[in-house]
Amino acid sequence: MSKKTIFKNITLIVFSILILTLNSKAYGRNLSDSIPLKVLILGNSITWHGAKPELGWSGNWGMAATSAEKDFVHLLQSRIKMKSPQAAFQFGNIADSFERKFWKYTDWDFKKFKDWSPDLLVLEIGENINDTLAVRYQLGKHLDRFVKGLSGKKELKVCLVGNFWPNQHIDKIMQATCIRNNWIYVDLQGLYKERDKNTAIQEYQNQGVGMHPSDIGMENIANRIWNEIQHFFK
Protein backbone atom coordinates (compact mmCIF):
# COMPACT_ATOMS: atom_id res chain seq x y z
CA MET A 1 0.00 0.00 0.00
CA SER A 2 1.41 3.37 -1.00
CA LYS A 3 2.04 6.20 1.47
CA LYS A 4 -0.54 8.27 -0.40
CA THR A 5 -3.20 5.58 0.08
CA ILE A 6 -2.33 5.16 3.77
CA PHE A 7 -2.58 8.93 4.32
CA LYS A 8 -5.93 9.02 2.52
CA ASN A 9 -7.30 6.18 4.67
CA ILE A 10 -6.11 7.82 7.89
CA THR A 11 -7.73 11.12 6.84
CA LEU A 12 -11.05 9.36 6.19
CA ILE A 13 -10.92 7.63 9.58
CA VAL A 14 -10.19 10.89 11.43
CA PHE A 15 -12.95 12.67 9.54
CA SER A 16 -15.43 9.89 10.40
CA ILE A 17 -14.50 10.07 14.09
CA LEU A 18 -15.04 13.83 14.10
CA ILE A 19 -18.48 13.46 12.51
CA LEU A 20 -19.48 10.79 15.04
CA THR A 21 -18.25 12.97 17.89
CA LEU A 22 -20.24 15.98 16.68
CA ASN A 23 -23.37 13.89 16.29
CA SER A 24 -22.87 12.48 19.77
CA LYS A 25 -22.66 15.92 21.32
CA ALA A 26 -25.58 17.26 19.33
CA TYR A 27 -28.03 14.43 19.76
CA GLY A 28 -26.90 12.52 22.84
CA ARG A 29 -26.08 9.31 21.02
CA ASN A 30 -23.17 8.45 23.32
CA LEU A 31 -24.06 5.39 25.40
CA SER A 32 -22.86 6.86 28.69
CA ASP A 33 -25.26 9.80 28.60
CA SER A 34 -28.08 9.00 26.22
CA ILE A 35 -31.06 9.78 28.47
CA PRO A 36 -31.43 13.28 29.97
CA LEU A 37 -32.22 12.97 33.68
CA LYS A 38 -32.74 16.70 34.23
CA VAL A 39 -35.01 18.58 31.83
CA LEU A 40 -35.15 22.38 31.99
CA ILE A 41 -37.97 24.15 30.13
CA LEU A 42 -37.66 27.92 29.89
CA GLY A 43 -39.91 30.27 27.97
CA ASN A 44 -42.48 33.01 28.22
CA SER A 45 -46.18 33.12 29.13
CA ILE A 46 -46.85 30.16 26.83
CA THR A 47 -44.61 28.18 29.19
CA TRP A 48 -45.91 29.66 32.45
CA HIS A 49 -47.79 32.73 33.66
CA GLY A 50 -49.11 33.47 37.12
CA ALA A 51 -52.66 34.67 37.74
CA LYS A 52 -53.55 38.15 36.49
CA PRO A 53 -57.22 38.79 37.35
CA GLU A 54 -57.30 42.19 35.63
CA LEU A 55 -56.75 40.34 32.33
CA GLY A 56 -59.26 37.63 33.16
CA TRP A 57 -56.47 35.09 33.66
CA SER A 58 -56.64 33.05 36.89
CA GLY A 59 -54.28 30.21 36.01
CA ASN A 60 -50.82 29.44 37.28
CA TRP A 61 -49.51 27.57 34.24
CA GLY A 62 -49.09 28.06 30.49
CA MET A 63 -51.48 30.79 29.31
CA ALA A 64 -54.32 30.10 28.16
CA ALA A 65 -54.64 26.35 28.79
CA THR A 66 -57.69 25.38 30.81
CA SER A 67 -55.58 23.54 33.40
CA ALA A 68 -51.93 22.89 34.23
CA GLU A 69 -52.16 19.35 32.85
CA LYS A 70 -53.14 20.71 29.45
CA ASP A 71 -50.31 23.18 28.85
CA PHE A 72 -47.42 22.06 26.65
CA VAL A 73 -44.96 21.86 29.58
CA HIS A 74 -47.02 19.33 31.53
CA LEU A 75 -47.99 17.38 28.41
CA LEU A 76 -44.31 17.09 27.55
CA GLN A 77 -43.44 16.17 31.12
CA SER A 78 -46.05 13.40 31.09
CA ARG A 79 -44.65 11.90 27.88
CA ILE A 80 -41.07 12.03 29.12
CA LYS A 81 -42.06 10.42 32.43
CA MET A 82 -43.66 7.52 30.58
CA LYS A 83 -40.33 6.80 28.90
CA SER A 84 -38.04 7.90 31.71
CA PRO A 85 -39.77 7.80 35.14
CA GLN A 86 -36.63 9.03 36.92
CA ALA A 87 -36.49 12.29 34.95
CA ALA A 88 -36.65 15.55 36.97
CA PHE A 89 -37.99 18.86 35.72
CA GLN A 90 -37.71 22.57 36.26
CA PHE A 91 -39.43 25.28 34.25
CA GLY A 92 -39.71 29.03 34.33
CA ASN A 93 -40.75 32.23 32.60
CA ILE A 94 -37.76 34.24 31.34
CA ALA A 95 -39.69 36.83 29.33
CA ASP A 96 -38.55 39.75 31.51
CA SER A 97 -35.12 38.42 32.49
CA PHE A 98 -33.93 37.40 29.01
CA GLU A 99 -36.43 37.53 26.16
CA ARG A 100 -37.28 41.25 26.22
CA LYS A 101 -33.66 42.27 26.83
CA PHE A 102 -31.64 39.44 25.32
CA TRP A 103 -28.74 41.77 24.43
CA LYS A 104 -28.30 43.07 28.00
CA TYR A 105 -29.43 40.36 30.40
CA THR A 106 -27.67 39.39 33.63
CA ASP A 107 -26.16 35.92 34.05
CA TRP A 108 -26.92 36.01 37.78
CA ASP A 109 -30.66 35.78 37.05
CA PHE A 110 -30.15 32.22 35.81
CA LYS A 111 -27.69 30.94 38.41
CA LYS A 112 -30.24 28.61 40.00
CA PHE A 113 -30.83 26.91 36.66
CA LYS A 114 -27.10 26.59 35.96
CA ASP A 115 -26.47 25.21 39.46
CA TRP A 116 -29.17 22.59 38.84
CA SER A 117 -26.97 21.33 35.96
CA PRO A 118 -29.64 20.34 33.39
CA ASP A 119 -29.07 17.69 30.72
CA LEU A 120 -31.68 18.96 28.24
CA LEU A 121 -32.84 22.54 27.69
CA VAL A 122 -36.13 23.22 25.91
CA LEU A 123 -36.15 26.93 25.14
CA GLU A 124 -39.51 28.38 24.03
CA ILE A 125 -39.03 32.09 23.31
CA GLY A 126 -39.44 34.68 20.59
CA GLU A 127 -42.99 35.94 20.95
CA ASN A 128 -41.80 38.89 23.08
CA ILE A 129 -38.82 39.75 20.88
CA ASN A 130 -39.09 42.68 18.50
CA ASP A 131 -38.28 41.53 14.96
CA THR A 132 -36.14 44.58 14.22
CA LEU A 133 -34.20 44.29 17.49
CA ALA A 134 -33.54 40.60 16.82
CA VAL A 135 -31.57 41.64 13.74
CA ARG A 136 -29.99 44.78 15.18
CA TYR A 137 -28.70 43.15 18.34
CA GLN A 138 -27.82 39.77 16.78
CA LEU A 139 -30.17 37.46 18.63
CA GLY A 140 -28.22 34.38 17.55
CA LYS A 141 -25.05 35.55 19.27
CA HIS A 142 -26.87 36.05 22.55
CA LEU A 143 -28.61 32.69 22.32
CA ASP A 144 -25.12 31.17 22.06
CA ARG A 145 -24.02 33.05 25.14
CA PHE A 146 -27.18 32.19 27.09
CA VAL A 147 -26.88 28.46 26.47
CA LYS A 148 -23.16 28.46 27.19
CA GLY A 149 -23.84 30.21 30.49
CA LEU A 150 -26.42 27.60 31.51
CA SER A 151 -24.29 24.63 30.53
CA GLY A 152 -21.01 25.66 32.13
CA LYS A 153 -18.53 22.93 31.21
CA LYS A 154 -21.22 20.28 30.92
CA GLU A 155 -22.56 19.00 27.62
CA LEU A 156 -26.10 20.36 27.29
CA LYS A 157 -28.62 19.12 24.76
CA VAL A 158 -30.67 22.01 23.38
CA CYS A 159 -34.10 22.17 21.75
CA LEU A 160 -34.97 25.66 20.53
CA VAL A 161 -38.68 26.18 19.85
CA GLY A 162 -39.73 28.68 17.19
CA ASN A 163 -42.52 31.24 17.42
CA PHE A 164 -46.22 30.49 17.78
CA TRP A 165 -47.02 33.91 16.30
CA PRO A 166 -45.83 34.93 12.80
CA ASN A 167 -42.61 36.92 12.40
CA GLN A 168 -40.25 37.97 9.63
CA HIS A 169 -36.74 37.41 11.01
CA ILE A 170 -36.75 35.73 14.41
CA ASP A 171 -37.44 32.15 13.31
CA LYS A 172 -34.81 32.41 10.56
CA ILE A 173 -32.23 33.56 13.11
CA MET A 174 -33.19 30.73 15.45
CA GLN A 175 -32.94 28.13 12.69
CA ALA A 176 -29.51 29.39 11.66
CA THR A 177 -28.36 29.32 15.29
CA CYS A 178 -29.52 25.71 15.66
CA ILE A 179 -27.71 24.65 12.50
CA ARG A 180 -24.52 26.36 13.64
CA ASN A 181 -24.60 24.70 17.06
CA ASN A 182 -26.13 21.34 16.14
CA TRP A 183 -29.16 22.11 18.29
CA ILE A 184 -32.66 20.85 17.60
CA TYR A 185 -35.08 23.35 16.09
CA VAL A 186 -38.87 22.99 16.39
CA ASP A 187 -40.95 24.97 13.90
CA LEU A 188 -44.35 26.16 15.17
CA GLN A 189 -45.29 28.16 12.10
CA GLY A 190 -48.68 27.34 10.65
CA LEU A 191 -50.40 26.76 13.99
CA TYR A 192 -51.50 30.38 14.37
CA LYS A 193 -53.11 30.35 10.92
CA GLU A 194 -55.80 28.12 12.38
CA ARG A 195 -56.63 30.59 15.13
CA ASP A 196 -60.14 29.28 15.76
CA LYS A 197 -58.64 25.94 16.76
CA ASN A 198 -55.15 26.64 18.10
CA THR A 199 -55.74 29.86 20.08
CA ALA A 200 -58.10 30.75 22.93
CA ILE A 201 -59.30 33.90 21.19
CA GLN A 202 -62.95 32.92 21.60
CA GLU A 203 -62.57 32.04 25.27
CA TYR A 204 -61.18 35.31 26.66
CA GLN A 205 -62.31 38.90 26.33
CA ASN A 206 -58.71 40.08 26.68
CA GLN A 207 -57.11 39.71 23.26
CA GLY A 208 -53.61 39.36 24.71
CA VAL A 209 -54.65 36.28 26.66
CA GLY A 210 -56.81 34.93 23.86
CA MET A 211 -53.93 35.00 21.37
CA HIS A 212 -52.20 32.31 23.43
CA PRO A 213 -52.54 28.63 22.58
CA SER A 214 -55.76 26.84 23.43
CA ASP A 215 -55.71 23.31 24.81
CA ILE A 216 -55.52 22.05 21.24
CA GLY A 217 -52.78 24.55 20.43
CA MET A 218 -50.80 23.47 23.50
CA GLU A 219 -51.14 19.84 22.48
CA ASN A 220 -49.93 20.63 18.98
CA ILE A 221 -46.90 22.45 20.41
CA ALA A 222 -46.14 19.50 22.70
CA ASN A 223 -46.50 17.12 19.75
CA ARG A 224 -44.02 19.04 17.61
CA ILE A 225 -41.46 19.23 20.41
CA TRP A 226 -41.89 15.58 21.35
CA ASN A 227 -41.42 14.49 17.73
CA GLU A 228 -37.95 16.08 17.79
CA ILE A 229 -36.73 15.03 21.24
CA GLN A 230 -38.30 11.63 21.84
CA HIS A 231 -35.17 9.82 20.59
CA PHE A 232 -33.38 11.04 23.73
CA PHE A 233 -35.65 8.89 25.90
CA LYS A 234 -35.67 5.57 24.06
GROMACS .gro file of C-alpha atoms in nm:
model
  234
    1MET     CA    1   0.000   0.000   0.000
    2SER     CA    2   0.141   0.337  -0.100
    3LYS     CA    3   0.204   0.620   0.147
    4LYS     CA    4  -0.054   0.827  -0.040
    5THR     CA    5  -0.320   0.558   0.008
    6ILE     CA    6  -0.233   0.516   0.377
    7PHE     CA    7  -0.258   0.893   0.432
    8LYS     CA    8  -0.593   0.902   0.252
    9ASN     CA    9  -0.730   0.618   0.467
   10ILE     CA   10  -0.611   0.782   0.789
   11THR     CA   11  -0.773   1.112   0.684
   12LEU     CA   12  -1.105   0.936   0.619
   13ILE     CA   13  -1.092   0.763   0.958
   14VAL     CA   14  -1.019   1.089   1.143
   15PHE     CA   15  -1.295   1.267   0.954
   16SER     CA   16  -1.543   0.989   1.040
   17ILE     CA   17  -1.450   1.007   1.409
   18LEU     CA   18  -1.504   1.383   1.410
   19ILE     CA   19  -1.848   1.346   1.251
   20LEU     CA   20  -1.948   1.079   1.504
   21THR     CA   21  -1.825   1.297   1.789
   22LEU     CA   22  -2.024   1.598   1.668
   23ASN     CA   23  -2.337   1.389   1.629
   24SER     CA   24  -2.287   1.248   1.977
   25LYS     CA   25  -2.266   1.592   2.132
   26ALA     CA   26  -2.558   1.726   1.933
   27TYR     CA   27  -2.803   1.443   1.976
   28GLY     CA   28  -2.690   1.252   2.284
   29ARG     CA   29  -2.608   0.931   2.102
   30ASN     CA   30  -2.317   0.845   2.332
   31LEU     CA   31  -2.406   0.539   2.540
   32SER     CA   32  -2.286   0.686   2.869
   33ASP     CA   33  -2.526   0.980   2.860
   34SER     CA   34  -2.808   0.900   2.622
   35ILE     CA   35  -3.106   0.978   2.847
   36PRO     CA   36  -3.143   1.328   2.997
   37LEU     CA   37  -3.222   1.297   3.368
   38LYS     CA   38  -3.274   1.670   3.423
   39VAL     CA   39  -3.501   1.858   3.183
   40LEU     CA   40  -3.515   2.238   3.199
   41ILE     CA   41  -3.797   2.415   3.013
   42LEU     CA   42  -3.766   2.792   2.989
   43GLY     CA   43  -3.991   3.027   2.797
   44ASN     CA   44  -4.248   3.301   2.822
   45SER     CA   45  -4.618   3.312   2.913
   46ILE     CA   46  -4.685   3.016   2.683
   47THR     CA   47  -4.461   2.818   2.919
   48TRP     CA   48  -4.591   2.966   3.245
   49HIS     CA   49  -4.779   3.273   3.366
   50GLY     CA   50  -4.911   3.347   3.712
   51ALA     CA   51  -5.266   3.467   3.774
   52LYS     CA   52  -5.355   3.815   3.649
   53PRO     CA   53  -5.722   3.879   3.735
   54GLU     CA   54  -5.730   4.219   3.563
   55LEU     CA   55  -5.675   4.034   3.233
   56GLY     CA   56  -5.926   3.763   3.316
   57TRP     CA   57  -5.647   3.509   3.366
   58SER     CA   58  -5.664   3.305   3.689
   59GLY     CA   59  -5.428   3.021   3.601
   60ASN     CA   60  -5.082   2.944   3.728
   61TRP     CA   61  -4.951   2.757   3.424
   62GLY     CA   62  -4.909   2.806   3.049
   63MET     CA   63  -5.148   3.079   2.931
   64ALA     CA   64  -5.432   3.010   2.816
   65ALA     CA   65  -5.464   2.635   2.879
   66THR     CA   66  -5.769   2.538   3.081
   67SER     CA   67  -5.558   2.354   3.340
   68ALA     CA   68  -5.193   2.289   3.423
   69GLU     CA   69  -5.216   1.935   3.285
   70LYS     CA   70  -5.314   2.071   2.945
   71ASP     CA   71  -5.031   2.318   2.885
   72PHE     CA   72  -4.742   2.206   2.665
   73VAL     CA   73  -4.496   2.186   2.958
   74HIS     CA   74  -4.702   1.933   3.153
   75LEU     CA   75  -4.799   1.738   2.841
   76LEU     CA   76  -4.431   1.709   2.755
   77GLN     CA   77  -4.344   1.617   3.112
   78SER     CA   78  -4.605   1.340   3.109
   79ARG     CA   79  -4.465   1.190   2.788
   80ILE     CA   80  -4.107   1.203   2.912
   81LYS     CA   81  -4.206   1.042   3.243
   82MET     CA   82  -4.366   0.752   3.058
   83LYS     CA   83  -4.033   0.680   2.890
   84SER     CA   84  -3.804   0.790   3.171
   85PRO     CA   85  -3.977   0.780   3.514
   86GLN     CA   86  -3.663   0.903   3.692
   87ALA     CA   87  -3.649   1.229   3.495
   88ALA     CA   88  -3.665   1.555   3.697
   89PHE     CA   89  -3.799   1.886   3.572
   90GLN     CA   90  -3.771   2.257   3.626
   91PHE     CA   91  -3.943   2.528   3.425
   92GLY     CA   92  -3.971   2.903   3.433
   93ASN     CA   93  -4.075   3.223   3.260
   94ILE     CA   94  -3.776   3.424   3.134
   95ALA     CA   95  -3.969   3.683   2.933
   96ASP     CA   96  -3.855   3.975   3.151
   97SER     CA   97  -3.512   3.842   3.249
   98PHE     CA   98  -3.393   3.740   2.901
   99GLU     CA   99  -3.643   3.753   2.616
  100ARG     CA  100  -3.728   4.125   2.622
  101LYS     CA  101  -3.366   4.227   2.683
  102PHE     CA  102  -3.164   3.944   2.532
  103TRP     CA  103  -2.874   4.177   2.443
  104LYS     CA  104  -2.830   4.307   2.800
  105TYR     CA  105  -2.943   4.036   3.040
  106THR     CA  106  -2.767   3.939   3.363
  107ASP     CA  107  -2.616   3.592   3.405
  108TRP     CA  108  -2.692   3.601   3.778
  109ASP     CA  109  -3.066   3.578   3.705
  110PHE     CA  110  -3.015   3.222   3.581
  111LYS     CA  111  -2.769   3.094   3.841
  112LYS     CA  112  -3.024   2.861   4.000
  113PHE     CA  113  -3.083   2.691   3.666
  114LYS     CA  114  -2.710   2.659   3.596
  115ASP     CA  115  -2.647   2.521   3.946
  116TRP     CA  116  -2.917   2.259   3.884
  117SER     CA  117  -2.697   2.133   3.596
  118PRO     CA  118  -2.964   2.034   3.339
  119ASP     CA  119  -2.907   1.769   3.072
  120LEU     CA  120  -3.168   1.896   2.824
  121LEU     CA  121  -3.284   2.254   2.769
  122VAL     CA  122  -3.613   2.322   2.591
  123LEU     CA  123  -3.615   2.693   2.514
  124GLU     CA  124  -3.951   2.838   2.403
  125ILE     CA  125  -3.903   3.209   2.331
  126GLY     CA  126  -3.944   3.468   2.059
  127GLU     CA  127  -4.299   3.594   2.095
  128ASN     CA  128  -4.180   3.889   2.308
  129ILE     CA  129  -3.882   3.975   2.088
  130ASN     CA  130  -3.909   4.268   1.850
  131ASP     CA  131  -3.828   4.153   1.496
  132THR     CA  132  -3.614   4.458   1.422
  133LEU     CA  133  -3.420   4.429   1.749
  134ALA     CA  134  -3.354   4.060   1.682
  135VAL     CA  135  -3.157   4.164   1.374
  136ARG     CA  136  -2.999   4.478   1.518
  137TYR     CA  137  -2.870   4.315   1.834
  138GLN     CA  138  -2.782   3.977   1.678
  139LEU     CA  139  -3.017   3.746   1.863
  140GLY     CA  140  -2.822   3.438   1.755
  141LYS     CA  141  -2.505   3.555   1.927
  142HIS     CA  142  -2.687   3.605   2.255
  143LEU     CA  143  -2.861   3.269   2.232
  144ASP     CA  144  -2.512   3.117   2.206
  145ARG     CA  145  -2.402   3.305   2.514
  146PHE     CA  146  -2.718   3.219   2.709
  147VAL     CA  147  -2.688   2.846   2.647
  148LYS     CA  148  -2.316   2.846   2.719
  149GLY     CA  149  -2.384   3.021   3.049
  150LEU     CA  150  -2.642   2.760   3.151
  151SER     CA  151  -2.429   2.463   3.053
  152GLY     CA  152  -2.101   2.566   3.213
  153LYS     CA  153  -1.853   2.293   3.121
  154LYS     CA  154  -2.122   2.028   3.092
  155GLU     CA  155  -2.256   1.900   2.762
  156LEU     CA  156  -2.610   2.036   2.729
  157LYS     CA  157  -2.862   1.912   2.476
  158VAL     CA  158  -3.067   2.201   2.338
  159CYS     CA  159  -3.410   2.217   2.175
  160LEU     CA  160  -3.497   2.566   2.053
  161VAL     CA  161  -3.868   2.618   1.985
  162GLY     CA  162  -3.973   2.868   1.719
  163ASN     CA  163  -4.252   3.124   1.742
  164PHE     CA  164  -4.622   3.049   1.778
  165TRP     CA  165  -4.702   3.391   1.630
  166PRO     CA  166  -4.583   3.493   1.280
  167ASN     CA  167  -4.261   3.692   1.240
  168GLN     CA  168  -4.025   3.797   0.963
  169HIS     CA  169  -3.674   3.741   1.101
  170ILE     CA  170  -3.675   3.573   1.441
  171ASP     CA  171  -3.744   3.215   1.331
  172LYS     CA  172  -3.481   3.241   1.056
  173ILE     CA  173  -3.223   3.356   1.311
  174MET     CA  174  -3.319   3.073   1.545
  175GLN     CA  175  -3.294   2.813   1.269
  176ALA     CA  176  -2.951   2.939   1.166
  177THR     CA  177  -2.836   2.932   1.529
  178CYS     CA  178  -2.952   2.571   1.566
  179ILE     CA  179  -2.771   2.465   1.250
  180ARG     CA  180  -2.452   2.636   1.364
  181ASN     CA  181  -2.460   2.470   1.706
  182ASN     CA  182  -2.613   2.134   1.614
  183TRP     CA  183  -2.916   2.211   1.829
  184ILE     CA  184  -3.266   2.085   1.760
  185TYR     CA  185  -3.508   2.335   1.609
  186VAL     CA  186  -3.887   2.299   1.639
  187ASP     CA  187  -4.095   2.497   1.390
  188LEU     CA  188  -4.435   2.616   1.517
  189GLN     CA  189  -4.529   2.816   1.210
  190GLY     CA  190  -4.868   2.734   1.065
  191LEU     CA  191  -5.040   2.676   1.399
  192TYR     CA  192  -5.150   3.038   1.437
  193LYS     CA  193  -5.311   3.035   1.092
  194GLU     CA  194  -5.580   2.812   1.238
  195ARG     CA  195  -5.663   3.059   1.513
  196ASP     CA  196  -6.014   2.928   1.576
  197LYS     CA  197  -5.864   2.594   1.676
  198ASN     CA  198  -5.515   2.664   1.810
  199THR     CA  199  -5.574   2.986   2.008
  200ALA     CA  200  -5.810   3.075   2.293
  201ILE     CA  201  -5.930   3.390   2.119
  202GLN     CA  202  -6.295   3.292   2.160
  203GLU     CA  203  -6.257   3.204   2.527
  204TYR     CA  204  -6.118   3.531   2.666
  205GLN     CA  205  -6.231   3.890   2.633
  206ASN     CA  206  -5.871   4.008   2.668
  207GLN     CA  207  -5.711   3.971   2.326
  208GLY     CA  208  -5.361   3.936   2.471
  209VAL     CA  209  -5.465   3.628   2.666
  210GLY     CA  210  -5.681   3.493   2.386
  211MET     CA  211  -5.393   3.500   2.137
  212HIS     CA  212  -5.220   3.231   2.343
  213PRO     CA  213  -5.254   2.863   2.258
  214SER     CA  214  -5.576   2.684   2.343
  215ASP     CA  215  -5.571   2.331   2.481
  216ILE     CA  216  -5.552   2.205   2.124
  217GLY     CA  217  -5.278   2.455   2.043
  218MET     CA  218  -5.080   2.347   2.350
  219GLU     CA  219  -5.114   1.984   2.248
  220ASN     CA  220  -4.993   2.063   1.898
  221ILE     CA  221  -4.690   2.245   2.041
  222ALA     CA  222  -4.614   1.950   2.270
  223ASN     CA  223  -4.650   1.712   1.975
  224ARG     CA  224  -4.402   1.904   1.761
  225ILE     CA  225  -4.146   1.923   2.041
  226TRP     CA  226  -4.189   1.558   2.135
  227ASN     CA  227  -4.142   1.449   1.773
  228GLU     CA  228  -3.795   1.608   1.779
  229ILE     CA  229  -3.673   1.503   2.124
  230GLN     CA  230  -3.830   1.163   2.184
  231HIS     CA  231  -3.517   0.982   2.059
  232PHE     CA  232  -3.338   1.104   2.373
  233PHE     CA  233  -3.565   0.889   2.590
  234LYS     CA  234  -3.567   0.557   2.406
   0.00000   0.00000   0.00000
